[in-house]
mmCIF file with all atom_site columns, C-alpha atoms and ligand atoms in Angstrom:
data_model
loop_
_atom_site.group_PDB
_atom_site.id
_atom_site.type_symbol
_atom_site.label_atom_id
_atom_site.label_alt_id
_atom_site.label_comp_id
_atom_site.label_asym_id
_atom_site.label_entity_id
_atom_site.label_seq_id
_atom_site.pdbx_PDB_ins_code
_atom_site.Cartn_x
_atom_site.Cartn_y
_atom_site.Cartn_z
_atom_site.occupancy
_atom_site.B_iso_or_equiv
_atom_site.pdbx_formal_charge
_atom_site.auth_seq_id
_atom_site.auth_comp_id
_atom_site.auth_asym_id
_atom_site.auth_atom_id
_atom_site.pdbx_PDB_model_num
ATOM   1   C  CA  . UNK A 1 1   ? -4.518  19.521  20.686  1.00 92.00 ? 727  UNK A CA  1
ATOM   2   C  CA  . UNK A 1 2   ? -2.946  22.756  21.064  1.00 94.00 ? 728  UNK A CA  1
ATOM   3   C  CA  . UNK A 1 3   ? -4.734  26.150  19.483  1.00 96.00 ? 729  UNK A CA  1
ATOM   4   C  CA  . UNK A 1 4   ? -1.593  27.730  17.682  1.00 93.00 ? 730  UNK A CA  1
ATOM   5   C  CA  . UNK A 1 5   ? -3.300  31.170  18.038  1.00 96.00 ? 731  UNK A CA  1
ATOM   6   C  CA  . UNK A 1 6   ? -4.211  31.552  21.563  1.00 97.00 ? 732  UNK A CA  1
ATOM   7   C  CA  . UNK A 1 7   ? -2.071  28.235  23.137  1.00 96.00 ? 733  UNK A CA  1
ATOM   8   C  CA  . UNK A 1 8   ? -5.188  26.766  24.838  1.00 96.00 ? 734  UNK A CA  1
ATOM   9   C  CA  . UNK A 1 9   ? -5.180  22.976  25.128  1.00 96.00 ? 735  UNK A CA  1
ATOM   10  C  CA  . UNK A 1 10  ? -8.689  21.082  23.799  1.00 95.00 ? 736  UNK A CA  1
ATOM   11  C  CA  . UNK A 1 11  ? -9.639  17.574  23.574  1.00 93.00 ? 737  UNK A CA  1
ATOM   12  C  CA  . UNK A 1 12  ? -10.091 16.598  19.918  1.00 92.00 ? 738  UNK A CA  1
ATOM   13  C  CA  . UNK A 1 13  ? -13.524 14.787  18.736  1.00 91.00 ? 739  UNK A CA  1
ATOM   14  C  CA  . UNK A 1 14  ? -11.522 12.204  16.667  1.00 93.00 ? 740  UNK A CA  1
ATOM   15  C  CA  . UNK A 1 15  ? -13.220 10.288  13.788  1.00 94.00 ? 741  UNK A CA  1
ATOM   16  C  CA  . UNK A 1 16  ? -11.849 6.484   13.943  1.00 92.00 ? 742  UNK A CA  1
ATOM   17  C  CA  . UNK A 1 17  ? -13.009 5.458   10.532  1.00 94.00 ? 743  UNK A CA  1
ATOM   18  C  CA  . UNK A 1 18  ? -14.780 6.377   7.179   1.00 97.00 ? 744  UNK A CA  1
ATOM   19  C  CA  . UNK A 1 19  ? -16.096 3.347   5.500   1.00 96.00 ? 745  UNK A CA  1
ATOM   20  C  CA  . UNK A 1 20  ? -17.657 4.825   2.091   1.00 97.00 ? 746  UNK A CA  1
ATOM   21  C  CA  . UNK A 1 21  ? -20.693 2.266   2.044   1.00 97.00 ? 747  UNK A CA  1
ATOM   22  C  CA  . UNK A 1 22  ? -21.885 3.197   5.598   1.00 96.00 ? 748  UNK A CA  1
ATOM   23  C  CA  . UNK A 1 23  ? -20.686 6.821   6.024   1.00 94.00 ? 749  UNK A CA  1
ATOM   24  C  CA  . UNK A 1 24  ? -20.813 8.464   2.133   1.00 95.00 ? 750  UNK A CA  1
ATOM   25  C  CA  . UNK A 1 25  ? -21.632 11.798  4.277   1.00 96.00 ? 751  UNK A CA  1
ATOM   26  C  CA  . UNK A 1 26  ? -18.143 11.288  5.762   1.00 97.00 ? 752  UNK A CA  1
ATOM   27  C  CA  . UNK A 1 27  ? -16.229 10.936  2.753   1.00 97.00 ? 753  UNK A CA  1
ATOM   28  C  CA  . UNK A 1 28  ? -17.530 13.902  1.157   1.00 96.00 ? 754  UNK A CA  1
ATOM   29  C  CA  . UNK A 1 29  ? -16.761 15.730  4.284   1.00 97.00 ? 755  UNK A CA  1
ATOM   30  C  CA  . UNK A 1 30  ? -12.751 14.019  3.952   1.00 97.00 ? 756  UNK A CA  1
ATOM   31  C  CA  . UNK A 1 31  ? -12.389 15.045  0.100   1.00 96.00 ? 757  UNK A CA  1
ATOM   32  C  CA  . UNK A 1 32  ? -13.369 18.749  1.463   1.00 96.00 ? 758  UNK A CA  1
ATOM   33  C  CA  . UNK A 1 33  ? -10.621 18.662  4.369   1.00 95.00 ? 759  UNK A CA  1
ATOM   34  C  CA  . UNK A 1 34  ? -13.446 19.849  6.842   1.00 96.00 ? 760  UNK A CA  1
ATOM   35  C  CA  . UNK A 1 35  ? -13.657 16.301  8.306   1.00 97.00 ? 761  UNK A CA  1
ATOM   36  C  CA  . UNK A 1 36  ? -10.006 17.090  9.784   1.00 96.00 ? 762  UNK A CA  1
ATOM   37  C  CA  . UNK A 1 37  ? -11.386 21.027  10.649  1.00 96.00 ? 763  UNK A CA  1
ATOM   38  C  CA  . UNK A 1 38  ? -11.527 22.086  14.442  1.00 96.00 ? 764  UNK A CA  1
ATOM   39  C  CA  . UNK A 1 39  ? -12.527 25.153  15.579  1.00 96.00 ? 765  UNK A CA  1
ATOM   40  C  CA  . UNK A 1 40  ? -10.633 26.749  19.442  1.00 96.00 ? 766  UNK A CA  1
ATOM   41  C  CA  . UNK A 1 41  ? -13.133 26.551  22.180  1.00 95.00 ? 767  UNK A CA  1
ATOM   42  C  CA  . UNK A 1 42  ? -11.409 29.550  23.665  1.00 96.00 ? 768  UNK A CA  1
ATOM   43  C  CA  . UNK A 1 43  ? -10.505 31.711  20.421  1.00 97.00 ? 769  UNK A CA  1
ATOM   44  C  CA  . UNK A 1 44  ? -12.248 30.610  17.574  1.00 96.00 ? 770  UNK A CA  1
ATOM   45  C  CA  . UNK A 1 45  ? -9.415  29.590  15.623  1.00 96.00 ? 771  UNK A CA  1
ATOM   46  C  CA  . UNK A 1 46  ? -9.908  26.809  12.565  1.00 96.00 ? 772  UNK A CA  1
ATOM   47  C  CA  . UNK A 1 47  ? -7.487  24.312  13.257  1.00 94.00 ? 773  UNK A CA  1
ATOM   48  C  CA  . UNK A 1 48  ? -6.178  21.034  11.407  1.00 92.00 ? 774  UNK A CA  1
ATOM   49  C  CA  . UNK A 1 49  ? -6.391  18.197  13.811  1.00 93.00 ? 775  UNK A CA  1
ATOM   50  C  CA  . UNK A 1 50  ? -4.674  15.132  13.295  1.00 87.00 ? 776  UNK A CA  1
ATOM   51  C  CA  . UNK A 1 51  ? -5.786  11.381  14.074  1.00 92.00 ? 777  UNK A CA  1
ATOM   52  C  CA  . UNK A 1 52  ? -5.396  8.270   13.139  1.00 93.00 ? 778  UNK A CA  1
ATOM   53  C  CA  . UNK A 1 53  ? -8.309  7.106   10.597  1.00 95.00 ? 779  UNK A CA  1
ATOM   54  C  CA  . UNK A 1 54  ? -8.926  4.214   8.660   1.00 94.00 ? 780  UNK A CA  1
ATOM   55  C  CA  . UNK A 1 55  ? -10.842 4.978   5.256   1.00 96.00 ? 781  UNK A CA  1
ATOM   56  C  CA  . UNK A 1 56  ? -12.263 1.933   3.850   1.00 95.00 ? 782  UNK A CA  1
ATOM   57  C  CA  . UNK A 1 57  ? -13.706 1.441   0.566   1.00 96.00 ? 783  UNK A CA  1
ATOM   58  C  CA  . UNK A 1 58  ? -15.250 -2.249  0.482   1.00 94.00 ? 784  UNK A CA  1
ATOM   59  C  CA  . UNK A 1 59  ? -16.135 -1.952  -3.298  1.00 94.00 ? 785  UNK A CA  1
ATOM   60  C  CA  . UNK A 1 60  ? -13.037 -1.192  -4.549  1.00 95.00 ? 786  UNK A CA  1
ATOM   61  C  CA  . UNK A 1 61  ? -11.219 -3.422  -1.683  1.00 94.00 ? 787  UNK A CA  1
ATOM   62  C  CA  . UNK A 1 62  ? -9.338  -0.106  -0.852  1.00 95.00 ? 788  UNK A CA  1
ATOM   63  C  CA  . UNK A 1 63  ? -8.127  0.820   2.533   1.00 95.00 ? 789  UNK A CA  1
ATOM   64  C  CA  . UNK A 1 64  ? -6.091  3.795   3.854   1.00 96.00 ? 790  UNK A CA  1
ATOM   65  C  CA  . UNK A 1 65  ? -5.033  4.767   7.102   1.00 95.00 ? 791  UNK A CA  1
ATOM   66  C  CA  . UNK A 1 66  ? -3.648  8.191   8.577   1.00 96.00 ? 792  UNK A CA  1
ATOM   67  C  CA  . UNK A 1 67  ? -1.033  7.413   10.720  1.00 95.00 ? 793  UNK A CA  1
ATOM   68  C  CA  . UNK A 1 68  ? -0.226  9.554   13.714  1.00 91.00 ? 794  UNK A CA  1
ATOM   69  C  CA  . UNK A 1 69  ? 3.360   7.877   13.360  1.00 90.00 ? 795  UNK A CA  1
ATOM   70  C  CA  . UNK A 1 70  ? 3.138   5.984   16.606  1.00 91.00 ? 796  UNK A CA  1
ATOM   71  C  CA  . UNK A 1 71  ? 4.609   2.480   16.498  1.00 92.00 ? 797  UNK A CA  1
ATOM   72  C  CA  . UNK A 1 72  ? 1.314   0.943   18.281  1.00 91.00 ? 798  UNK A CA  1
ATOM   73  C  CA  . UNK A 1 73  ? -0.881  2.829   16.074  1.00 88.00 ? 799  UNK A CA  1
ATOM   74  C  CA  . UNK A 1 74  ? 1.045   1.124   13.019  1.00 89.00 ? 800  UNK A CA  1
ATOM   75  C  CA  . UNK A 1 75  ? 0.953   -2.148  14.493  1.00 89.00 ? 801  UNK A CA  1
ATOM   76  C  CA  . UNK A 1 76  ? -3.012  -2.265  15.284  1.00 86.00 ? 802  UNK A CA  1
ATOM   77  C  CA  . UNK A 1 77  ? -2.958  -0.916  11.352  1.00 85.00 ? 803  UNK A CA  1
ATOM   78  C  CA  . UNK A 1 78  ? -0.908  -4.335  10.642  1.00 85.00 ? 804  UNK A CA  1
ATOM   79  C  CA  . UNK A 1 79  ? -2.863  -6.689  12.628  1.00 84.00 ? 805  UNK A CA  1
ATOM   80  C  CA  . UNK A 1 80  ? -6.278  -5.378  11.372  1.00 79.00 ? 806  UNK A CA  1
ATOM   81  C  CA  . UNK A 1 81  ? -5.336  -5.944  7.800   1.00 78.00 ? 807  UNK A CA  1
ATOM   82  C  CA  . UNK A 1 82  ? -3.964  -9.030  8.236   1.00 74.00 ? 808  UNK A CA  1
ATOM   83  C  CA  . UNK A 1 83  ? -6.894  -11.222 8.339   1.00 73.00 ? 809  UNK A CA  1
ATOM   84  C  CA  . UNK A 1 84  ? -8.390  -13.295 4.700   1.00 73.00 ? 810  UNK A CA  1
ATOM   85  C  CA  . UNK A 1 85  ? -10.982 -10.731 4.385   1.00 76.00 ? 811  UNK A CA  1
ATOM   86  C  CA  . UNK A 1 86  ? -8.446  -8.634  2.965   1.00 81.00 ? 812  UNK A CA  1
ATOM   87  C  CA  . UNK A 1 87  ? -7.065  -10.910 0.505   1.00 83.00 ? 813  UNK A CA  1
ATOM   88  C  CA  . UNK A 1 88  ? -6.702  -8.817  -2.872  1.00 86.00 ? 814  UNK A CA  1
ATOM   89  C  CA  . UNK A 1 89  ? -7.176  -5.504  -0.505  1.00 91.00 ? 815  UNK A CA  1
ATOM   90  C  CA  . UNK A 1 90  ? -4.802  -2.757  -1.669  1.00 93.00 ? 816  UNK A CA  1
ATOM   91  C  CA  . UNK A 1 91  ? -3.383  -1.261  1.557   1.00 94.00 ? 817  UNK A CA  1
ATOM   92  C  CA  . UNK A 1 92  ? -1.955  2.233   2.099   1.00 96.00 ? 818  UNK A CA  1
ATOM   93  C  CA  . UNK A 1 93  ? -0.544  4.470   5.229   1.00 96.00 ? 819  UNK A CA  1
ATOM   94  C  CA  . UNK A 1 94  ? -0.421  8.133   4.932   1.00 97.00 ? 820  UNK A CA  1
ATOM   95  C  CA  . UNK A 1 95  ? 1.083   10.729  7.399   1.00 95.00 ? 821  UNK A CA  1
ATOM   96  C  CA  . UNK A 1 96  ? -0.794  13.719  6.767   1.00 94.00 ? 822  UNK A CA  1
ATOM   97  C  CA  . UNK A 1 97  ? -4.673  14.586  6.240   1.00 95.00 ? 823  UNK A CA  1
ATOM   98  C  CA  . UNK A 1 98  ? -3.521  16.065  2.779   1.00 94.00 ? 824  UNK A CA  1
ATOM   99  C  CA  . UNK A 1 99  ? -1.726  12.955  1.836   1.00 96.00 ? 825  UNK A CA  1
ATOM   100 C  CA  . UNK A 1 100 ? -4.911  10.902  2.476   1.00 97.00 ? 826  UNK A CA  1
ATOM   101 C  CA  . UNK A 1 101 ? -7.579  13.143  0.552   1.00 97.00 ? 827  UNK A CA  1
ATOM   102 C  CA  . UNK A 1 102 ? -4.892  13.096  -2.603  1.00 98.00 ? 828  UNK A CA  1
ATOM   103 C  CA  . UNK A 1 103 ? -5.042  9.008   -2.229  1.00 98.00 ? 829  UNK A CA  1
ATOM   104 C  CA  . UNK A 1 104 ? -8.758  9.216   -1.978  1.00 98.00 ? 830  UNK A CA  1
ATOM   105 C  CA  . UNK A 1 105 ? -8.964  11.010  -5.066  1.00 97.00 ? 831  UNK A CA  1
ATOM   106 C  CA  . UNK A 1 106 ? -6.193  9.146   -7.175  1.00 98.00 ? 832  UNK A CA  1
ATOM   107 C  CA  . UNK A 1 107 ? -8.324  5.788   -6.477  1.00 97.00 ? 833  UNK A CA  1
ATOM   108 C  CA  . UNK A 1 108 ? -11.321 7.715   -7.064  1.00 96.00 ? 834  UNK A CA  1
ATOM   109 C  CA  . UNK A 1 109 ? -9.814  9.040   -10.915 1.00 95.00 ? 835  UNK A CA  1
ATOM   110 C  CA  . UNK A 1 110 ? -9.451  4.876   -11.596 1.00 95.00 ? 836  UNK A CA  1
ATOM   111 C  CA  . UNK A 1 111 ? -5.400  6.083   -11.463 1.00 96.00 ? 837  UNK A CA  1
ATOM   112 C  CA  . UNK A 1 112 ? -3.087  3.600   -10.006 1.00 96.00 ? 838  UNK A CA  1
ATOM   113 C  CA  . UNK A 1 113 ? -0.816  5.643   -6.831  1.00 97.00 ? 839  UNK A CA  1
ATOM   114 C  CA  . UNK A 1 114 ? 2.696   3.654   -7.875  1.00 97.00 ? 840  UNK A CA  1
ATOM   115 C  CA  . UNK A 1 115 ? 2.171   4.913   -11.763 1.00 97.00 ? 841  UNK A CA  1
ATOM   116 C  CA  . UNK A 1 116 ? 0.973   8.212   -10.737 1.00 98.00 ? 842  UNK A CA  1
ATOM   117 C  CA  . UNK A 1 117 ? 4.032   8.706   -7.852  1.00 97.00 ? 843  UNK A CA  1
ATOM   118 C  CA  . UNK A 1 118 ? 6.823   7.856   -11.050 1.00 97.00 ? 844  UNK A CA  1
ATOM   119 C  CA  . UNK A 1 119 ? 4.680   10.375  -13.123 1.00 97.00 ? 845  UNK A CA  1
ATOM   120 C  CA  . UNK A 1 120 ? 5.100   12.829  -10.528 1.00 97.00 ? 846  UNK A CA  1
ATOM   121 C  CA  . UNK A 1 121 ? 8.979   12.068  -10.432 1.00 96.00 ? 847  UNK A CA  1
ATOM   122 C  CA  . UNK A 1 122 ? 9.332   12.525  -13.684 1.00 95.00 ? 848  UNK A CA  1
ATOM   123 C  CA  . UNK A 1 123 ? 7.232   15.329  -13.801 1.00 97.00 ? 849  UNK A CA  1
ATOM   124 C  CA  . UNK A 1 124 ? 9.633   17.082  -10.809 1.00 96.00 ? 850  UNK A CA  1
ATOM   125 C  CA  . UNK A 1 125 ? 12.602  16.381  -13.373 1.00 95.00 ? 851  UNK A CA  1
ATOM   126 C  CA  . UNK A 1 126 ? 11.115  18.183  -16.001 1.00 95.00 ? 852  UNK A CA  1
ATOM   127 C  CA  . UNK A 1 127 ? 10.400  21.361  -14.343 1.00 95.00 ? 853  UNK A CA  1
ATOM   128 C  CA  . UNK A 1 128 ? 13.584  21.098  -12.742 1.00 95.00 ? 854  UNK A CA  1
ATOM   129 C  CA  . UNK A 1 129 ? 12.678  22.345  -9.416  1.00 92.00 ? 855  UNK A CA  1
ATOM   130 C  CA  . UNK A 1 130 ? 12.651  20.100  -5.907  1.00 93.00 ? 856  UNK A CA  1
ATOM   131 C  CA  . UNK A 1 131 ? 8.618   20.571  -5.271  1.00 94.00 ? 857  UNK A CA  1
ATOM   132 C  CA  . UNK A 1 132 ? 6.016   18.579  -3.349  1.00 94.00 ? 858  UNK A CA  1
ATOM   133 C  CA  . UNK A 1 133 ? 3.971   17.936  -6.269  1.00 96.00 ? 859  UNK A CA  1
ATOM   134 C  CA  . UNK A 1 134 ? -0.269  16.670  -4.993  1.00 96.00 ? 860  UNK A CA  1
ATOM   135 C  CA  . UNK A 1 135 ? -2.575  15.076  -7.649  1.00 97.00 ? 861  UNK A CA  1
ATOM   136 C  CA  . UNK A 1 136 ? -5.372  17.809  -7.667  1.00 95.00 ? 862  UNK A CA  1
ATOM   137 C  CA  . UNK A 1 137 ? -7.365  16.342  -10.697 1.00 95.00 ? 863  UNK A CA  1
ATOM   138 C  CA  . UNK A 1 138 ? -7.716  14.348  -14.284 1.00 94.00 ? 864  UNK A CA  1
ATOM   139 C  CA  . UNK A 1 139 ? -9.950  16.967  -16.823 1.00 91.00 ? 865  UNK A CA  1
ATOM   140 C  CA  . UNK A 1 140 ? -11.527 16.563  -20.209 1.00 83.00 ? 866  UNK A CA  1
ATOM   141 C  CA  . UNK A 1 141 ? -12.095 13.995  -22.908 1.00 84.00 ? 867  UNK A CA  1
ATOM   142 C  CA  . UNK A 1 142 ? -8.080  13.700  -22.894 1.00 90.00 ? 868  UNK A CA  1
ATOM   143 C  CA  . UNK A 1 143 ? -8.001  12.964  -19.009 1.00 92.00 ? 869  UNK A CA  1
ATOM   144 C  CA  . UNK A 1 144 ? -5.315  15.264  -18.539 1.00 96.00 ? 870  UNK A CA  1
ATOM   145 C  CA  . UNK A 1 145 ? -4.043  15.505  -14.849 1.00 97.00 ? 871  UNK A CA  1
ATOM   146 C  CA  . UNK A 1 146 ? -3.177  18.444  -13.299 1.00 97.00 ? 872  UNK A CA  1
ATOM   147 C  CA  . UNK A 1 147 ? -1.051  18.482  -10.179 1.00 97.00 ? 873  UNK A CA  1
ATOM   148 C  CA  . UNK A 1 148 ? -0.641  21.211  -7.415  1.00 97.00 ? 874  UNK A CA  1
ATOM   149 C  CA  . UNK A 1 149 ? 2.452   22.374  -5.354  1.00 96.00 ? 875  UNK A CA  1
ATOM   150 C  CA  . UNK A 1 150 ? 3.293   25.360  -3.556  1.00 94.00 ? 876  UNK A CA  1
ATOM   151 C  CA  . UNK A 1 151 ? 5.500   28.068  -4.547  1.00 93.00 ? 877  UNK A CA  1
ATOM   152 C  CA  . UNK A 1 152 ? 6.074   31.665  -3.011  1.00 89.00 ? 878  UNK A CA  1
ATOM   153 C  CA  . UNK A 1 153 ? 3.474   31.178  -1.131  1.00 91.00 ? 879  UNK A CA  1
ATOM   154 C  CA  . UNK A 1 154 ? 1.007   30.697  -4.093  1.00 95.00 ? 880  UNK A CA  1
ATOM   155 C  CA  . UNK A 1 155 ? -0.703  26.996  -5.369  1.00 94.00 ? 881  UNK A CA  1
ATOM   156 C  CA  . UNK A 1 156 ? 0.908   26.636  -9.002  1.00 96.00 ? 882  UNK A CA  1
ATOM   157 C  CA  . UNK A 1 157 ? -0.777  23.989  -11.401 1.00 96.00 ? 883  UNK A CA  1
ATOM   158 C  CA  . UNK A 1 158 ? 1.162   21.745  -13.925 1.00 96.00 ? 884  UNK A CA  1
ATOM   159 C  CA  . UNK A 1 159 ? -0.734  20.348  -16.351 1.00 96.00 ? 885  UNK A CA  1
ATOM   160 C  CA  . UNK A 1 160 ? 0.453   16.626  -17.907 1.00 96.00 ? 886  UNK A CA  1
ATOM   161 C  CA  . UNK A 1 161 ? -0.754  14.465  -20.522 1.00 96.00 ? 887  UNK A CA  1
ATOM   162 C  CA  . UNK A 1 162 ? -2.082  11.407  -19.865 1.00 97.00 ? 888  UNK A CA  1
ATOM   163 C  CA  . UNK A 1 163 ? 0.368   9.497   -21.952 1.00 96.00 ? 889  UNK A CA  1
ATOM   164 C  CA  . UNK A 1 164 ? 3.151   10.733  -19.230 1.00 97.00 ? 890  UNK A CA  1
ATOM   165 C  CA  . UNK A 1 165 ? 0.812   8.873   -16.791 1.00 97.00 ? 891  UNK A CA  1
ATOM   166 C  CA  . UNK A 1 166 ? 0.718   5.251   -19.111 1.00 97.00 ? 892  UNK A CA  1
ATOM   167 C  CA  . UNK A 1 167 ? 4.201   5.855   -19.859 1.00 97.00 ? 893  UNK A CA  1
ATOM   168 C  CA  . UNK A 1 168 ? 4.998   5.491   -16.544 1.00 96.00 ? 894  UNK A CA  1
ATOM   169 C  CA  . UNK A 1 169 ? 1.997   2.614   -16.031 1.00 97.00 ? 895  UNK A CA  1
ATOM   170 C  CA  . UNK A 1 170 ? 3.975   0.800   -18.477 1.00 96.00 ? 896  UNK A CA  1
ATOM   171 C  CA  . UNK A 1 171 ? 7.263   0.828   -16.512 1.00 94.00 ? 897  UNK A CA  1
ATOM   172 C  CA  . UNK A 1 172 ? 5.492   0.010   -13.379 1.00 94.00 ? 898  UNK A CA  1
ATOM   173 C  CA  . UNK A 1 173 ? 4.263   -3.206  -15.497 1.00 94.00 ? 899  UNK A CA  1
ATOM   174 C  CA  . UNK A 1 174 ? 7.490   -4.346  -17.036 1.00 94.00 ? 900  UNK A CA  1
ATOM   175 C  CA  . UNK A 1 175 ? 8.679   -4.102  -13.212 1.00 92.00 ? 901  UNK A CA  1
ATOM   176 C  CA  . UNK A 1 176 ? 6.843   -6.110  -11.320 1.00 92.00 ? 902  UNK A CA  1
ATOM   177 C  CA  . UNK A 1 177 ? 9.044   -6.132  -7.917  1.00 92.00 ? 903  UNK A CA  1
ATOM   178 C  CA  . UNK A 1 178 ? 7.870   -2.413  -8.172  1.00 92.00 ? 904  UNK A CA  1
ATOM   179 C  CA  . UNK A 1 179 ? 4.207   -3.582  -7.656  1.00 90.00 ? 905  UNK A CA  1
ATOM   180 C  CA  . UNK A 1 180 ? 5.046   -6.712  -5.306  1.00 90.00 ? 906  UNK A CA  1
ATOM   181 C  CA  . UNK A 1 181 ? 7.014   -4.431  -3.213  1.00 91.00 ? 907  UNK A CA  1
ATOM   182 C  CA  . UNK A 1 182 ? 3.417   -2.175  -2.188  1.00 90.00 ? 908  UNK A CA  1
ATOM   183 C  CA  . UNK A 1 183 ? 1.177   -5.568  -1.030  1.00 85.00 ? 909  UNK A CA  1
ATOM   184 C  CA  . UNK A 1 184 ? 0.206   -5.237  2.601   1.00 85.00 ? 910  UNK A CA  1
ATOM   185 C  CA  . UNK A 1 185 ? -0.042  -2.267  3.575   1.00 90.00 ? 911  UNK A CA  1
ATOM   186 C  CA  . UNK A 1 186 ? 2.772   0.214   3.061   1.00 92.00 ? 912  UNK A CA  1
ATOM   187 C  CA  . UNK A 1 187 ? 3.335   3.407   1.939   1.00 96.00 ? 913  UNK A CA  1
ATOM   188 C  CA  . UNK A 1 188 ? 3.423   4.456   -1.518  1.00 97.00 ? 914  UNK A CA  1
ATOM   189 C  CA  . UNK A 1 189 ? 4.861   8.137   -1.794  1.00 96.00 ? 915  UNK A CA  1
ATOM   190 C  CA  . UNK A 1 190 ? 8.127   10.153  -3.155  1.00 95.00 ? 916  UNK A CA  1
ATOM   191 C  CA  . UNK A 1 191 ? 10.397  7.995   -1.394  1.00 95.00 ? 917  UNK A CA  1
ATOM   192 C  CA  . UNK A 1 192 ? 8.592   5.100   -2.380  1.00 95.00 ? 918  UNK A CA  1
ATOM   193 C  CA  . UNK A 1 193 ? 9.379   5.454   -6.007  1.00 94.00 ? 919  UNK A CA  1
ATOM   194 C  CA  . UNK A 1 194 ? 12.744  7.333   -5.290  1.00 93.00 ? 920  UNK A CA  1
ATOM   195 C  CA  . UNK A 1 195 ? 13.919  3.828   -4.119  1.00 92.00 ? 921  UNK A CA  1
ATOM   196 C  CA  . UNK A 1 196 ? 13.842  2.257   -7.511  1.00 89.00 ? 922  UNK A CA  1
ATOM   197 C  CA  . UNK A 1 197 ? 14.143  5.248   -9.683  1.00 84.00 ? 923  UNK A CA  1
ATOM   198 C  CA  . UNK A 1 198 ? 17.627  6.825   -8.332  1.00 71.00 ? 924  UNK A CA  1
HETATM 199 ZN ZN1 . ZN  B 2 .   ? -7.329  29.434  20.296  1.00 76.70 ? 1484 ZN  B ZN1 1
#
């Protein structure tokens, strides 16, 4: 990669894969962003670096993978999925290192991504403004979940009740070609949900 302080070019240490039975170590490090952290050889500079990863969580037959957008890359993602093993696996491709820690922790909350990408749609009609809205957490004994996006330059938090979220679990249910549409592995984001929901 390519410091954007200083312009010097460095080989990346990529990690290939974080399986959370083998590597718990590594997914604490993902959820924390530092996993993706770099720093210049030449300058010192933190940096975001960007591979393609597989996280795999075996228990709750959950896999995602970080895409570097390449078609190859995408088809080994394919092929590696496509075996029995992953019968009843529920298979998602993200493009971004943020994207992939706010999957983590939607499957980590129990929350279902479809639901939760229609409760951020409706959620982005309600305040009226075009924002990238991120699932940053569910709180208290009324699981309330508060997403993130930025604004002027600042991280603003919008708090929603958790009925909003079953609301929208309920129209993900009583449309099932929804659901059928994210087997494999696909991904599930804004334009996702945009597709049904114009
Ligand atoms: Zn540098």
């Amino acid at each position: 990669m390519k410091c954007n302080r200083c312009g010097a070019a460095f080989e990346v240490d990529a990690v290939a894969a974080v399986n959370t039975e083998r590597n718990p170590e590594l997914k604490e490090k993902l959820i924390s962003g530092e996993l993706f952290v770099r720093e210049c050889p030449q300058c010192g500079a933190r940096l975001l670096a960007k591979f393609p990863l597989l996280y795999h969580d075996p228990a709750e037959k959950l896999m995602i993978w970080l895409s570097d957008g390449s078609a190859d890359t995408e088809a080994r993602m394919q092929a590696a999925v496509g075996g029995e093993d992953f019968a009843g696996y529920t298979g998602r491709i993200v493009d971004t290192p943020g994207a992939l820690i706010e999957k983590v922790k939607i499957f980590d909350a129990g929350l279902d991504d479809i639901s939760l990408e229609v409760a951020k749609f409706v959620t982005r009609q309600e305040l009226g403004k075009d924002v990238a809205l991120l699932f940053f957490g569910l709180d208290g004994a009324d699981n309330e979940i508060t997403l993130t996006y930025p604004e002027a330059g600042q991280m603003q938090l919008v708090k929603i009740g958790f009925n909003v979220y079953e609301d929208c679990a309920g129209i993900i249910l009583r449309n099932p070609d929804i659901k059928k549409s994210a087997t494999g592995l696909c991904r599930v984001d804004r334009g996702f949900v945009e597709a049904f929901l114009r």
